[in-house]
PDB file of C-alpha atoms and ligand atoms in Angstrom:
ATOM      1  CA  MET A   1     -63.242  27.197 112.676  1.00  0.00           C
ATOM      2  CA  PHE A   2     -66.062  29.599 113.616  1.00  0.00           C
ATOM      3  CA  ASN A   3     -68.922  28.011 115.516  1.00  0.00           C
ATOM      4  CA  ASN A   4     -66.804  24.926 116.107  1.00  0.00           C
ATOM      5  CA  PRO A   5     -67.633  23.939 119.690  1.00  0.00           C
ATOM      6  CA  SER A   6     -64.080  22.778 120.415  1.00  0.00           C
ATOM      7  CA  TRP A   7     -62.658  26.237 119.750  1.00  0.00           C
ATOM      8  CA  PHE A   8     -63.358  29.565 121.430  1.00  0.00           C
ATOM      9  CA  THR A   9     -63.033  32.401 118.932  1.00  0.00           C
ATOM     10  CA  GLU A  10     -63.140  36.114 119.608  1.00  0.00           C
ATOM     11  CA  ALA A  11     -63.752  37.658 116.212  1.00  0.00           C
ATOM     12  CA  ASN A  12     -63.092  41.301 115.401  1.00  0.00           C
ATOM     13  CA  THR A  13     -65.248  42.027 112.388  1.00  0.00           C
ATOM     14  CA  SER A  14     -64.019  45.633 112.047  1.00  0.00           C
ATOM     15  CA  TRP A  15     -60.524  44.345 111.354  1.00  0.00           C
ATOM     16  CA  GLY A  16     -61.304  40.966 109.798  1.00  0.00           C
ATOM     17  CA  THR A  17     -59.324  39.231 112.502  1.00  0.00           C
ATOM     18  CA  GLY A  18     -59.956  36.697 115.218  1.00  0.00           C
ATOM     19  CA  PHE A  19     -58.134  34.854 117.953  1.00  0.00           C
ATOM     20  CA  SER A  20     -58.985  31.235 118.713  1.00  0.00           C
ATOM     21  CA  LEU A  21     -58.136  28.856 121.501  1.00  0.00           C
ATOM     22  CA  GLN A  22     -58.831  25.158 121.328  1.00  0.00           C
ATOM     23  CA  ILE A  23     -60.878  24.135 124.315  1.00  0.00           C
ATOM     24  CA  LYS A  24     -61.145  20.891 126.218  1.00  0.00           C
ATOM     25  CA  ALA A  25     -64.317  21.932 128.002  1.00  0.00           C
ATOM     26  CA  LYS A  26     -66.549  24.837 128.867  1.00  0.00           C
ATOM     27  CA  ILE A  27     -66.410  24.728 132.650  1.00  0.00           C
ATOM     28  CA  CYS A  28     -69.158  27.199 133.522  1.00  0.00           C
ATOM     29  CA  GLU A  29     -71.087  30.244 132.431  1.00  0.00           C
ATOM     30  CA  GLU A  30     -72.677  32.509 135.021  1.00  0.00           C
ATOM     31  CA  GLN A  31     -74.822  35.551 134.498  1.00  0.00           C
ATOM     32  CA  SER A  32     -74.159  38.174 137.161  1.00  0.00           C
ATOM     33  CA  PRO A  33     -76.303  41.320 137.498  1.00  0.00           C
ATOM     34  CA  TYR A  34     -73.722  43.046 135.264  1.00  0.00           C
ATOM     35  CA  GLN A  35     -72.344  40.594 132.724  1.00  0.00           C
ATOM     36  CA  LYS A  36     -71.916  36.994 131.596  1.00  0.00           C
ATOM     37  CA  VAL A  37     -68.739  35.444 132.988  1.00  0.00           C
ATOM     38  CA  ALA A  38     -67.491  32.128 131.562  1.00  0.00           C
ATOM     39  CA  ILE A  39     -64.566  29.804 132.225  1.00  0.00           C
ATOM     40  CA  TYR A  40     -63.095  27.395 129.674  1.00  0.00           C
ATOM     41  CA  GLU A  41     -60.336  24.849 129.974  1.00  0.00           C
ATOM     42  CA  THR A  42     -58.110  25.148 126.921  1.00  0.00           C
ATOM     43  CA  THR A  43     -55.774  22.552 125.450  1.00  0.00           C
ATOM     44  CA  HIS A  44     -52.587  24.628 125.799  1.00  0.00           C
ATOM     45  CA  PHE A  45     -53.295  28.001 127.467  1.00  0.00           C
ATOM     46  CA  GLY A  46     -54.681  26.703 130.756  1.00  0.00           C
ATOM     47  CA  TYR A  47     -57.938  28.280 131.898  1.00  0.00           C
ATOM     48  CA  LEU A  48     -59.620  31.083 129.995  1.00  0.00           C
ATOM     49  CA  MET A  49     -62.007  33.662 131.466  1.00  0.00           C
ATOM     50  CA  THR A  50     -64.364  35.558 129.184  1.00  0.00           C
ATOM     51  CA  ILE A  51     -66.817  38.334 130.012  1.00  0.00           C
ATOM     52  CA  ASP A  52     -69.692  38.743 127.587  1.00  0.00           C
ATOM     53  CA  ASP A  53     -67.708  36.498 125.195  1.00  0.00           C
ATOM     54  CA  ILE A  54     -64.655  38.794 125.244  1.00  0.00           C
ATOM     55  CA  ILE A  55     -61.350  37.287 126.399  1.00  0.00           C
ATOM     56  CA  MET A  56     -60.192  38.650 129.762  1.00  0.00           C
ATOM     57  CA  LEU A  57     -57.300  36.394 130.648  1.00  0.00           C
ATOM     58  CA  SER A  58     -55.678  33.012 130.243  1.00  0.00           C
ATOM     59  CA  THR A  59     -53.473  31.119 132.673  1.00  0.00           C
ATOM     60  CA  CYS A  60     -50.681  31.058 130.102  1.00  0.00           C
ATOM     61  CA  ASP A  61     -50.140  34.722 129.258  1.00  0.00           C
ATOM     62  CA  ASN A  62     -51.879  36.971 131.817  1.00  0.00           C
ATOM     63  CA  PHE A  63     -48.523  37.785 133.444  1.00  0.00           C
ATOM     64  CA  LEU A  64     -47.634  40.094 130.546  1.00  0.00           C
ATOM     65  CA  TYR A  65     -50.633  42.369 131.132  1.00  0.00           C
ATOM     66  CA  HIS A  66     -50.658  42.243 134.919  1.00  0.00           C
ATOM     67  CA  GLU A  67     -46.942  42.951 135.271  1.00  0.00           C
ATOM     68  CA  MET A  68     -47.054  45.850 132.802  1.00  0.00           C
ATOM     69  CA  MET A  69     -50.163  47.338 134.437  1.00  0.00           C
ATOM     70  CA  SER A  70     -48.407  47.488 137.784  1.00  0.00           C
ATOM     71  CA  HIS A  71     -44.587  47.598 137.874  1.00  0.00           C
ATOM     72  CA  PRO A  72     -43.909  50.468 135.434  1.00  0.00           C
ATOM     73  CA  VAL A  73     -46.245  52.820 137.311  1.00  0.00           C
ATOM     74  CA  LEU A  74     -45.125  51.637 140.757  1.00  0.00           C
ATOM     75  CA  PHE A  75     -41.461  52.178 139.855  1.00  0.00           C
ATOM     76  CA  THR A  76     -42.285  55.592 138.350  1.00  0.00           C
ATOM     77  CA  HIS A  77     -43.961  56.993 141.471  1.00  0.00           C
ATOM     78  CA  PRO A  78     -41.274  58.212 143.916  1.00  0.00           C
ATOM     79  CA  ASN A  79     -42.810  56.591 146.987  1.00  0.00           C
ATOM     80  CA  PRO A  80     -46.113  54.765 146.401  1.00  0.00           C
ATOM     81  CA  LYS A  81     -47.899  53.886 149.621  1.00  0.00           C
ATOM     82  CA  ASN A  82     -51.646  53.978 148.923  1.00  0.00           C
ATOM     83  CA  VAL A  83     -52.866  52.303 145.739  1.00  0.00           C
ATOM     84  CA  VAL A  84     -56.376  51.885 144.322  1.00  0.00           C
ATOM     85  CA  ILE A  85     -57.309  49.377 141.625  1.00  0.00           C
ATOM     86  CA  ILE A  86     -60.539  49.999 139.742  1.00  0.00           C
ATOM     87  CA  GLY A  87     -61.739  46.732 138.205  1.00  0.00           C
ATOM     88  CA  GLY A  88     -59.093  44.027 138.410  1.00  0.00           C
ATOM     89  CA  GLY A  89     -61.514  41.455 139.839  1.00  0.00           C
ATOM     90  CA  ASP A  90     -59.355  38.498 138.774  1.00  0.00           C
ATOM     91  CA  CYS A  91     -56.760  39.858 141.265  1.00  0.00           C
ATOM     92  CA  GLY A  92     -53.762  39.474 138.918  1.00  0.00           C
ATOM     93  CA  THR A  93     -52.860  43.165 139.147  1.00  0.00           C
ATOM     94  CA  LEU A  94     -53.432  43.174 142.914  1.00  0.00           C
ATOM     95  CA  LYS A  95     -50.950  40.336 143.329  1.00  0.00           C
ATOM     96  CA  GLU A  96     -48.266  42.259 141.403  1.00  0.00           C
ATOM     97  CA  VAL A  97     -48.893  45.527 143.294  1.00  0.00           C
ATOM     98  CA  LEU A  98     -48.522  43.732 146.624  1.00  0.00           C
ATOM     99  CA  LYS A  99     -44.967  42.735 145.660  1.00  0.00           C
ATOM    100  CA  HIS A 100     -44.079  46.394 146.384  1.00  0.00           C
ATOM    101  CA  PRO A 101     -43.707  47.842 149.897  1.00  0.00           C
ATOM    102  CA  VAL A 102     -47.041  49.674 149.777  1.00  0.00           C
ATOM    103  CA  ASP A 103     -49.165  50.349 152.869  1.00  0.00           C
ATOM    104  CA  SER A 104     -52.583  49.700 151.342  1.00  0.00           C
ATOM    105  CA  VAL A 105     -54.271  48.548 148.152  1.00  0.00           C
ATOM    106  CA  VAL A 106     -58.031  48.978 147.765  1.00  0.00           C
ATOM    107  CA  GLN A 107     -59.526  47.085 144.839  1.00  0.00           C
ATOM    108  CA  ILE A 108     -62.998  48.063 143.685  1.00  0.00           C
ATOM    109  CA  ASP A 109     -64.620  45.752 141.152  1.00  0.00           C
ATOM    110  CA  ILE A 110     -68.314  45.981 140.413  1.00  0.00           C
ATOM    111  CA  ASP A 111     -68.709  42.221 140.000  1.00  0.00           C
ATOM    112  CA  GLU A 112     -67.954  39.760 142.798  1.00  0.00           C
ATOM    113  CA  LYS A 113     -68.596  36.877 140.406  1.00  0.00           C
ATOM    114  CA  VAL A 114     -65.304  37.631 138.613  1.00  0.00           C
ATOM    115  CA  THR A 115     -63.334  37.266 141.857  1.00  0.00           C
ATOM    116  CA  GLN A 116     -65.235  34.146 142.918  1.00  0.00           C
ATOM    117  CA  LEU A 117     -64.393  32.435 139.627  1.00  0.00           C
ATOM    118  CA  ALA A 118     -60.789  33.676 139.712  1.00  0.00           C
ATOM    119  CA  GLU A 119     -60.349  32.211 143.201  1.00  0.00           C
ATOM    120  CA  LYS A 120     -61.485  28.876 141.850  1.00  0.00           C
ATOM    121  CA  TYR A 121     -59.771  28.739 138.455  1.00  0.00           C
ATOM    122  CA  PHE A 122     -56.873  31.203 138.803  1.00  0.00           C
ATOM    123  CA  PRO A 123     -55.848  30.587 142.439  1.00  0.00           C
ATOM    124  CA  GLU A 124     -52.266  31.587 141.639  1.00  0.00           C
ATOM    125  CA  LEU A 125     -53.506  35.152 141.004  1.00  0.00           C
ATOM    126  CA  CYS A 126     -55.488  35.267 144.246  1.00  0.00           C
ATOM    127  CA  SER A 127     -52.739  34.036 146.551  1.00  0.00           C
ATOM    128  CA  SER A 128     -52.248  37.503 148.074  1.00  0.00           C
ATOM    129  CA  ASN A 129     -55.928  38.335 148.556  1.00  0.00           C
ATOM    130  CA  ASN A 130     -55.636  37.845 152.312  1.00  0.00           C
ATOM    131  CA  ASP A 131     -52.631  40.147 152.608  1.00  0.00           C
ATOM    132  CA  PRO A 132     -53.535  42.551 155.453  1.00  0.00           C
ATOM    133  CA  ARG A 133     -52.699  45.502 153.177  1.00  0.00           C
ATOM    134  CA  ALA A 134     -55.406  44.483 150.686  1.00  0.00           C
ATOM    135  CA  THR A 135     -59.085  45.452 150.788  1.00  0.00           C
ATOM    136  CA  LEU A 136     -61.463  43.996 148.205  1.00  0.00           C
ATOM    137  CA  LEU A 137     -64.673  45.921 147.630  1.00  0.00           C
ATOM    138  CA  PHE A 138     -67.456  44.965 145.252  1.00  0.00           C
ATOM    139  CA  GLN A 139     -69.148  48.134 144.153  1.00  0.00           C
ATOM    140  CA  ASP A 140     -69.222  50.720 141.385  1.00  0.00           C
ATOM    141  CA  GLY A 141     -65.711  52.121 140.907  1.00  0.00           C
ATOM    142  CA  ILE A 142     -66.986  55.359 139.367  1.00  0.00           C
ATOM    143  CA  ARG A 143     -69.118  56.069 142.416  1.00  0.00           C
ATOM    144  CA  TRP A 144     -66.297  55.058 144.777  1.00  0.00           C
ATOM    145  CA  MET A 145     -64.028  57.577 143.068  1.00  0.00           C
ATOM    146  CA  GLN A 146     -66.663  60.334 143.310  1.00  0.00           C
ATOM    147  CA  GLU A 147     -66.909  59.749 147.063  1.00  0.00           C
ATOM    148  CA  ALA A 148     -63.178  59.260 147.781  1.00  0.00           C
ATOM    149  CA  LYS A 149     -61.247  61.810 149.827  1.00  0.00           C
ATOM    150  CA  THR A 150     -59.397  64.498 147.879  1.00  0.00           C
ATOM    151  CA  GLY A 151     -55.598  64.055 147.736  1.00  0.00           C
ATOM    152  CA  SER A 152     -55.567  60.683 149.478  1.00  0.00           C
ATOM    153  CA  ILE A 153     -54.115  58.225 146.940  1.00  0.00           C
ATOM    154  CA  ASP A 154     -50.698  57.798 145.288  1.00  0.00           C
ATOM    155  CA  ILE A 155     -51.590  55.519 142.368  1.00  0.00           C
ATOM    156  CA  ILE A 156     -54.870  54.634 140.654  1.00  0.00           C
ATOM    157  CA  ILE A 157     -54.781  51.583 138.354  1.00  0.00           C
ATOM    158  CA  VAL A 158     -57.757  51.135 136.029  1.00  0.00           C
ATOM    159  CA  ASP A 159     -57.739  47.444 135.094  1.00  0.00           C
ATOM    160  CA  SER A 160     -61.020  47.371 133.271  1.00  0.00           C
ATOM    161  CA  THR A 161     -62.843  45.526 130.538  1.00  0.00           C
ATOM    162  CA  ASP A 162     -63.192  47.204 127.135  1.00  0.00           C
ATOM    163  CA  PRO A 163     -65.051  50.548 127.067  1.00  0.00           C
ATOM    164  CA  ILE A 164     -68.455  48.995 126.582  1.00  0.00           C
ATOM    165  CA  GLY A 165     -70.932  47.888 129.257  1.00  0.00           C
ATOM    166  CA  PRO A 166     -70.045  48.547 132.911  1.00  0.00           C
ATOM    167  CA  ALA A 167     -66.571  49.935 132.025  1.00  0.00           C
ATOM    168  CA  GLU A 168     -67.751  52.601 129.575  1.00  0.00           C
ATOM    169  CA  GLY A 169     -67.779  55.322 132.229  1.00  0.00           C
ATOM    170  CA  LEU A 170     -64.114  54.659 133.081  1.00  0.00           C
ATOM    171  CA  PHE A 171     -62.911  56.123 129.787  1.00  0.00           C
ATOM    172  CA  ASN A 172     -64.061  59.736 129.938  1.00  0.00           C
ATOM    173  CA  GLN A 173     -63.045  63.160 131.190  1.00  0.00           C
ATOM    174  CA  ALA A 174     -65.509  63.185 134.092  1.00  0.00           C
ATOM    175  CA  PHE A 175     -63.952  60.021 135.547  1.00  0.00           C
ATOM    176  CA  TYR A 176     -60.404  61.293 135.000  1.00  0.00           C
ATOM    177  CA  GLU A 177     -61.295  64.555 136.778  1.00  0.00           C
ATOM    178  CA  GLN A 178     -62.333  62.562 139.812  1.00  0.00           C
ATOM    179  CA  CYS A 179     -59.093  60.539 139.645  1.00  0.00           C
ATOM    180  CA  TYR A 180     -57.112  63.787 139.432  1.00  0.00           C
ATOM    181  CA  ARG A 181     -58.860  65.128 142.509  1.00  0.00           C
ATOM    182  CA  VAL A 182     -58.333  61.952 144.546  1.00  0.00           C
ATOM    183  CA  LEU A 183     -54.609  61.678 143.707  1.00  0.00           C
ATOM    184  CA  ARG A 184     -51.933  63.386 145.806  1.00  0.00           C
ATOM    185  CA  GLU A 185     -49.722  65.994 144.122  1.00  0.00           C
ATOM    186  CA  ASP A 186     -47.251  63.458 142.731  1.00  0.00           C
ATOM    187  CA  GLY A 187     -50.025  60.936 142.064  1.00  0.00           C
ATOM    188  CA  LEU A 188     -50.203  58.740 138.971  1.00  0.00           C
ATOM    189  CA  LEU A 189     -53.078  57.173 137.078  1.00  0.00           C
ATOM    190  CA  VAL A 190     -52.565  54.184 134.798  1.00  0.00           C
ATOM    191  CA  GLN A 191     -55.265  52.692 132.616  1.00  0.00           C
ATOM    192  CA  GLN A 192     -55.327  49.796 130.200  1.00  0.00           C
ATOM    193  CA  SER A 193     -55.610  51.559 126.829  1.00  0.00           C
ATOM    194  CA  GLU A 194     -56.375  48.762 124.358  1.00  0.00           C
ATOM    195  CA  SER A 195     -54.440  47.905 121.186  1.00  0.00           C
ATOM    196  CA  PRO A 196     -51.954  50.451 119.847  1.00  0.00           C
ATOM    197  CA  LEU A 197     -52.507  48.935 116.406  1.00  0.00           C
ATOM    198  CA  ILE A 198     -56.262  48.661 116.013  1.00  0.00           C
ATOM    199  CA  HIS A 199     -57.686  50.991 118.677  1.00  0.00           C
ATOM    200  CA  GLN A 200     -55.784  54.146 117.816  1.00  0.00           C
ATOM    201  CA  GLN A 201     -58.826  56.414 117.870  1.00  0.00           C
ATOM    202  CA  LEU A 202     -59.714  55.195 121.351  1.00  0.00           C
ATOM    203  CA  LEU A 203     -56.155  55.822 122.501  1.00  0.00           C
ATOM    204  CA  LYS A 204     -56.242  59.333 121.071  1.00  0.00           C
ATOM    205  CA  ASP A 205     -59.608  60.104 122.667  1.00  0.00           C
ATOM    206  CA  MET A 206     -58.487  58.717 126.006  1.00  0.00           C
ATOM    207  CA  ARG A 207     -55.290  60.751 126.050  1.00  0.00           C
ATOM    208  CA  HIS A 208     -57.222  63.859 125.024  1.00  0.00           C
ATOM    209  CA  ALA A 209     -59.711  63.321 127.875  1.00  0.00           C
ATOM    210  CA  MET A 210     -56.852  62.814 130.369  1.00  0.00           C
ATOM    211  CA  LYS A 211     -55.273  66.093 129.251  1.00  0.00           C
ATOM    212  CA  LYS A 212     -58.635  67.883 129.502  1.00  0.00           C
ATOM    213  CA  ALA A 213     -58.885  66.569 133.062  1.00  0.00           C
ATOM    214  CA  ASP A 214     -55.608  68.443 133.749  1.00  0.00           C
ATOM    215  CA  PHE A 215     -53.130  65.561 133.758  1.00  0.00           C
ATOM    216  CA  THR A 216     -49.876  67.200 132.703  1.00  0.00           C
ATOM    217  CA  ASP A 217     -47.757  64.373 131.390  1.00  0.00           C
ATOM    218  CA  LEU A 218     -48.801  61.168 129.610  1.00  0.00           C
ATOM    219  CA  LEU A 219     -46.850  58.071 128.691  1.00  0.00           C
ATOM    220  CA  THR A 220     -48.289  55.207 126.637  1.00  0.00           C
ATOM    221  CA  ILE A 221     -46.340  51.972 126.957  1.00  0.00           C
ATOM    222  CA  THR A 222     -46.930  48.844 124.887  1.00  0.00           C
ATOM    223  CA  PHE A 223     -46.408  45.156 125.438  1.00  0.00           C
ATOM    224  CA  PRO A 224     -47.338  41.837 123.841  1.00  0.00           C
ATOM    225  CA  GLN A 225     -50.584  40.181 124.888  1.00  0.00           C
ATOM    226  CA  PRO A 226     -51.350  37.197 122.644  1.00  0.00           C
ATOM    227  CA  VAL A 227     -54.976  36.646 123.702  1.00  0.00           C
ATOM    228  CA  TYR A 228     -56.129  40.240 123.091  1.00  0.00           C
ATOM    229  CA  PRO A 229     -57.080  41.595 119.667  1.00  0.00           C
ATOM    230  CA  SER A 230     -53.979  42.183 117.488  1.00  0.00           C
ATOM    231  CA  GLY A 231     -51.762  40.546 120.153  1.00  0.00           C
ATOM    232  CA  TRP A 232     -50.326  43.958 121.102  1.00  0.00           C
ATOM    233  CA  TRP A 233     -51.685  45.969 124.025  1.00  0.00           C
ATOM    234  CA  SER A 234     -51.031  49.230 125.836  1.00  0.00           C
ATOM    235  CA  ALA A 235     -51.285  51.046 129.138  1.00  0.00           C
ATOM    236  CA  THR A 236     -51.310  54.813 129.535  1.00  0.00           C
ATOM    237  CA  ILE A 237     -49.741  56.467 132.578  1.00  0.00           C
ATOM    238  CA  ALA A 238     -50.919  59.989 133.443  1.00  0.00           C
ATOM    239  CA  GLY A 239     -49.144  62.264 135.914  1.00  0.00           C
ATOM    240  CA  LYS A 240     -50.446  65.366 137.689  1.00  0.00           C
ATOM    241  CA  LYS A 241     -46.895  66.669 137.346  1.00  0.00           C
ATOM    242  CA  GLN A 242     -44.199  65.789 134.840  1.00  0.00           C
ATOM    243  CA  LEU A 243     -43.531  62.063 135.154  1.00  0.00           C
ATOM    244  CA  PRO A 244     -40.321  61.436 137.074  1.00  0.00           C
ATOM    245  CA  LEU A 245     -37.686  59.044 135.778  1.00  0.00           C
ATOM    246  CA  PHE A 246     -38.419  55.564 137.025  1.00  0.00           C
ATOM    247  CA  ARG A 247     -36.516  54.269 140.051  1.00  0.00           C
ATOM    248  CA  LYS A 248     -33.932  52.398 138.010  1.00  0.00           C
ATOM    249  CA  ASP A 249     -31.868  51.084 140.892  1.00  0.00           C
ATOM    250  CA  GLU A 250     -34.830  49.294 142.412  1.00  0.00           C
ATOM    251  CA  ALA A 251     -36.069  48.006 139.061  1.00  0.00           C
ATOM    252  CA  THR A 252     -32.642  46.697 138.052  1.00  0.00           C
ATOM    253  CA  PHE A 253     -32.563  43.621 140.236  1.00  0.00           C
ATOM    254  CA  ASN A 254     -35.525  41.394 139.641  1.00  0.00           C
ATOM    255  CA  GLN A 255     -36.539  40.848 143.231  1.00  0.00           C
ATOM    256  CA  LEU A 256     -40.189  40.802 142.237  1.00  0.00           C
ATOM    257  CA  ALA A 257     -39.990  37.382 140.587  1.00  0.00           C
ATOM    258  CA  THR A 258     -41.562  38.696 137.400  1.00  0.00           C
ATOM    259  CA  LYS A 259     -41.779  36.710 134.183  1.00  0.00           C
ATOM    260  CA  TYR A 260     -41.721  39.638 131.715  1.00  0.00           C
ATOM    261  CA  TYR A 261     -41.126  42.957 133.455  1.00  0.00           C
ATOM    262  CA  GLN A 262     -37.502  43.879 133.985  1.00  0.00           C
ATOM    263  CA  PHE A 263     -35.343  46.987 133.927  1.00  0.00           C
ATOM    264  CA  ALA A 264     -34.548  46.759 130.198  1.00  0.00           C
ATOM    265  CA  ILE A 265     -38.210  46.209 129.284  1.00  0.00           C
ATOM    266  CA  HIS A 266     -39.177  49.296 131.281  1.00  0.00           C
ATOM    267  CA  GLU A 267     -36.443  51.373 129.707  1.00  0.00           C
ATOM    268  CA  ALA A 268     -37.392  50.204 126.206  1.00  0.00           C
ATOM    269  CA  ALA A 269     -41.046  51.072 126.891  1.00  0.00           C
ATOM    270  CA  LEU A 270     -39.986  54.706 127.341  1.00  0.00           C
ATOM    271  CA  THR A 271     -38.623  54.905 123.806  1.00  0.00           C
ATOM    272  CA  PRO A 272     -41.201  56.538 121.553  1.00  0.00           C
ATOM    273  CA  ILE A 273     -42.490  54.106 118.942  1.00  0.00           C
ATOM    274  CA  PRO A 274     -42.322  55.901 115.581  1.00  0.00           C
ATOM    275  CA  MET A 275     -45.762  54.647 114.526  1.00  0.00           C
ATOM    276  CA  LEU A 276     -47.396  55.965 117.694  1.00  0.00           C
ATOM    277  CA  LYS A 277     -45.603  59.273 117.432  1.00  0.00           C
ATOM    278  CA  ASP A 278     -46.581  59.702 113.796  1.00  0.00           C
ATOM    279  CA  VAL A 279     -50.078  58.269 113.716  1.00  0.00           C
ATOM    280  CA  LEU A 280     -51.290  59.324 117.145  1.00  0.00           C
ATOM    281  CA  GLY A 281     -49.126  62.402 117.547  1.00  0.00           C
ATOM    282  CA  LEU A 282     -47.938  61.102 120.875  1.00  0.00           C
ATOM    283  CA  ASN A 283     -45.197  62.758 122.818  1.00  0.00           C
ATOM    284  CA  ASN A 284     -43.646  59.889 124.745  1.00  0.00           C
ATOM    285  CA  LYS A 285     -40.499  60.796 126.592  1.00  0.00           C
TER     286      LYS A 285
HETATM  287  N1  LIG B 301     -60.125  43.077 125.241  1.00  0.00           N
HETATM  288  C1  LIG B 301     -60.124  42.767 126.637  1.00  0.00           C
HETATM  289  C2  LIG B 301     -59.364  43.746 127.442  1.00  0.00           C
HETATM  290  C3  LIG B 301     -59.492  43.441 128.908  1.00  0.00           C
HETATM  291  C4  LIG B 301     -58.495  44.140 129.721  1.00  0.00           C
HETATM  292  N2  LIG B 301     -58.606  43.826 131.123  1.00  0.00           N
HETATM  293  C5  LIG B 301     -58.614  42.470 131.466  1.00  0.00           C
HETATM  294  C6  LIG B 301     -58.593  42.240 132.934  1.00  0.00           C
HETATM  295  C7  LIG B 301     -57.414  41.445 133.358  1.00  0.00           C
HETATM  296  N3  LIG B 301     -57.122  41.676 134.722  1.00  0.00           N
END
């Protein structure tokens, strides 16, 4: 299967695993100043976007990740009005956030190429890009955060690539300290935190760095994501104060037209997973 041109394979040599998609065609490959972005048409998963040969999203299953990166944190904050997305250039998270009655969403992705290709091959994710509440910036998210006004944002969503290349600086204490400063008192940060099965050390380090940056309360939630390594992914929510209970009444009725997120999924995500408690020493509530 490896090196077969009709399959795209992302191999994980550390774990002796790989995930393959059969492809009809490689549509394009473009080298931006930051990374190599490619689009494939697959036989069954729709379009596939890769960055530096790592799978970012497919038409078929991206809803799982984008819904879980947005709705749990938006329903946890008591009254989210101003949201920032760092990364997220394919606009899938932006589209989900805009389903909420927020006043503004600023998305800062370093690479305009990602959004250009998403507009072409994932138009369903970009359908809200012209919403007057949305601002799309193409610049360095770390720098943007350093220059942002103190106490001005309710929710920061870090929808990044893996912690290598341009995204490396989004996974450390210095970045989290800036996020802490920019958030209002009841502000929340959520970051994609890789696989709870095969990236446990990264999860531990990330949570440790968030705590060192003074975030008081952390919650790691997990969800299926077939195209990512191990098929199981996570997001970590960090609160400046103790995380409030999520707004159950609003989450109960699925007015958001989601395909995965619902009240019961959110509630189940709050239940500590024994493996994560034991292996990572997590303290989910
Ligand atoms: N292993 C790849 C993880 C990438 C996570 N972010 C993808 C961006 C989707 N909006």
